[in-house]
Amino acid sequence: MNNNRKKVLNGDMVRQSLKDSFIKLNPITMMKNPVMFVVEVGTFIVLLMTIFPHYFGTEDSISFNLTVFVVLLLTVLFANFAEALAEGRGKAQADSLKQSKKEIAANKVMDGGGIKRVPSTDLRKGDIVVVSQGEMIPGDGEVIAGLASVDESAITGESAPVIKEAGGDFSSVTGGTRVVSDQIKVRITSDPGESFIDRMISLVEGASRQKTPNEIALNTLLTVLTLIFLIVVVTLAPIAKYLGIELSIPVLISLLVCLIPTTIGGLLSAIGIAGMDRVTQFNVLAMSGKAVEAAGDINTMILDKTGTITFGNRMASQFIPVGSEPVGSVAQWAAISSVMDETPEGRSVLELMKKESLGFDESITSGAEFIEFKAETRMSGMDLKDGRKVRKGAVDAVRAWVQSQEGMIPSDLIAKGDAIATEGGTPLAVAVDSRIYGLIYLKDTVKPGMKERFDQLRKMGIKTIMCTGDNPLTAATIAREAGVDDFIAESKPEDKIAVIRREQADGKLVAMTGDGTNDAPALAQADVGLAMNSGTTSAKEAANMVDLDSDPSKIIEVVAIGKQLLMTRGALTTFSISNDIAKYFAIIPAMFTAAIPSMNALNIMGLGSPMSAILSALIFNALIIPLLIPLAMKGVAYKPMSSTKLLQRNILIYGLGGVIVPFIGIKLIDMIVHLWI
């Protein structure tokens, strides 16, 4: 499917788009695009004058009228083709997705504990299913027991299987993917018709695509310009008649079509659809075009440290005792606190025990109650059957917990914790009741190339803020190494919301990534919230984008795509309006030179005759639309730079180019048309 996504054109798609171009001639459909609707109305009027010349007294200009009709019809068809082609790519992706959406047999766990084979369409939110090696996952859900390798190539295009496990960050599974090894128990989180594949099909087909605020504003501007030029052209006829100049209706329609912004009017819808398509090609499911556009205007980016800036595989690498405690005691209580901890950090503690050949009495944990990690407490552990409480967590959180029980704090605890933090590691303190035994040294590594990527964001004018639960020393070290602009240490969920609201209060647009339930409020608050597909259901529902590859750093690509979408729309609008200058110098002299010879001074292109000048401008106006379709679909190349430099670059290339290109194009077309006439 990934290959299908990356195909820009194929024969079937082009043929279907050509067919759709004629279907879209339906006036009800065309009315959604006021600019091209005006062109279609003009085309119909010229057609009537060509078919019934005796009614309009145009017997002597049938060939000219026929030529104008053909060129105008091609103009409308080219605009329809651009939109149909953009929609066709989405439909091709949807067809590919539909192939993976087949009815699957599911092993549903019944109330009595038995297993019943049922169709996947019978599953509802909350049902529990068992999926074994070689079987398809029947619906979106969360792994509640077990660990398995899952082939997600049907969704992400990535051939390498990924590990899905209960209790970790990678507990979310998608319907239509296949279990490669082992067995998992999954709780279904969506009803039929509401799965990610269903939502992707709906979005990429573009059937329910809503225009974004920016697109609506531009559409309004184009409509106003069209009305202004329509009024100008309508009033031009009586003024010309008063001066003794007879302007035919086809000539006036030609002038109107050349002056209104037909180029951007014909490509505007295609640009928006193609922008959504580019996001989908990056395996990002955007809930609306508004989210993609907002990404292009982002001022501030909130990033989690773990998994985004760093690899996120914080593994226990060393047990460090404090006070007079032996290493064995630290290791023993660290292991006891981690026996039921399914997080990667918890499992790494037990793996380090084996690696160091250290043992502990696991029977101590018999009948114990596991205390899960919470962002508010920043600790986890066990309440043992004999009344003792074992905790591991952030140094300051464990220290406060011990102090609340009137325990003593070892004198070297802070110094050893700071030493770990200064090296960029994360220290976890281990305590039993009122006694701290030592520290677990968790190592994490900054992803290569992150510093350069943040430099790019800085050039775009985007401020980066790293949020982490680490202490200030660790956070400062990672922030300095990664090159972020600011950081928030010992961050809680409410801290993320607070910083987002603070930035938004200053008039800034904010983006953030997240995957956990505690990230959901901040994802909902952010202007662009990118949730990981591997994350919790609540996170994905709160966000307006979901990354199917679960790569948190992809927010950087999303921002670039958003900026590219805005740039493409702005560049082609600039080019379209600039075109009118050349068309003005082509048509106006041609219309008035016969009656006002001095107007010939405006014929700076030296066009052959009035008729060839009008037809040349009209033909160029039609041809420029299909010539710009590849640019509209691919997007204008984006380079990180300030808004001022981007504006200057666009004006230079597309503004000046929009003036020069038509002069050259119209002149070349006129040389051919003049010979033909």
CSV table of C-alpha atoms in Angstrom, one decimal, residues 17 21 44 50-51 85 110 171 182 262 265-266 318 326 372 374 466 486 496 505 527 569-570 584 630 655 657:
chain,number,residue,atom,x,y,z
A,17,SER,CA,-9.9,11.8,-14.1
A,21,SER,CA,-13.7,16.2,-15.8
A,44,PHE,CA,-22.4,28.2,-22.8
A,50,THR,CA,-22.1,29.5,-32.4
A,51,ILE,CA,-25.0,27.1,-32.9
A,85,LEU,CA,-6.7,14.0,-10.5
A,110,MET,CA,-17.4,-14.8,26.4
A,171,SER,CA,-0.3,-1.4,23.6
A,182,ASP,CA,2.9,-15.4,20.1
A,262,THR,CA,-8.9,31.5,-13.5
A,265,GLY,CA,-9.6,29.3,-9.3
A,266,GLY,CA,-9.0,26.1,-11.3
A,318,GLN,CA,23.7,0.6,37.1
A,326,PRO,CA,25.5,-2.4,49.9
A,372,GLU,CA,1.3,1.8,39.2
A,374,LYS,CA,1.3,8.0,38.0
A,466,MET,CA,10.9,20.1,25.7
A,486,ASP,CA,13.5,25.9,26.3
A,496,LYS,CA,1.8,20.9,29.4
A,505,ALA,CA,-2.6,33.7,25.1
A,527,ASP,CA,-3.8,23.8,17.7
A,569,ARG,CA,-1.5,28.3,-2.4
A,570,GLY,CA,0.2,31.7,-2.0
A,584,TYR,CA,-4.2,43.2,-20.2
A,630,PRO,CA,2.2,19.0,-11.3
A,655,GLY,CA,5.2,37.4,-8.9
A,657,GLY,CA,7.6,35.1,-13.1
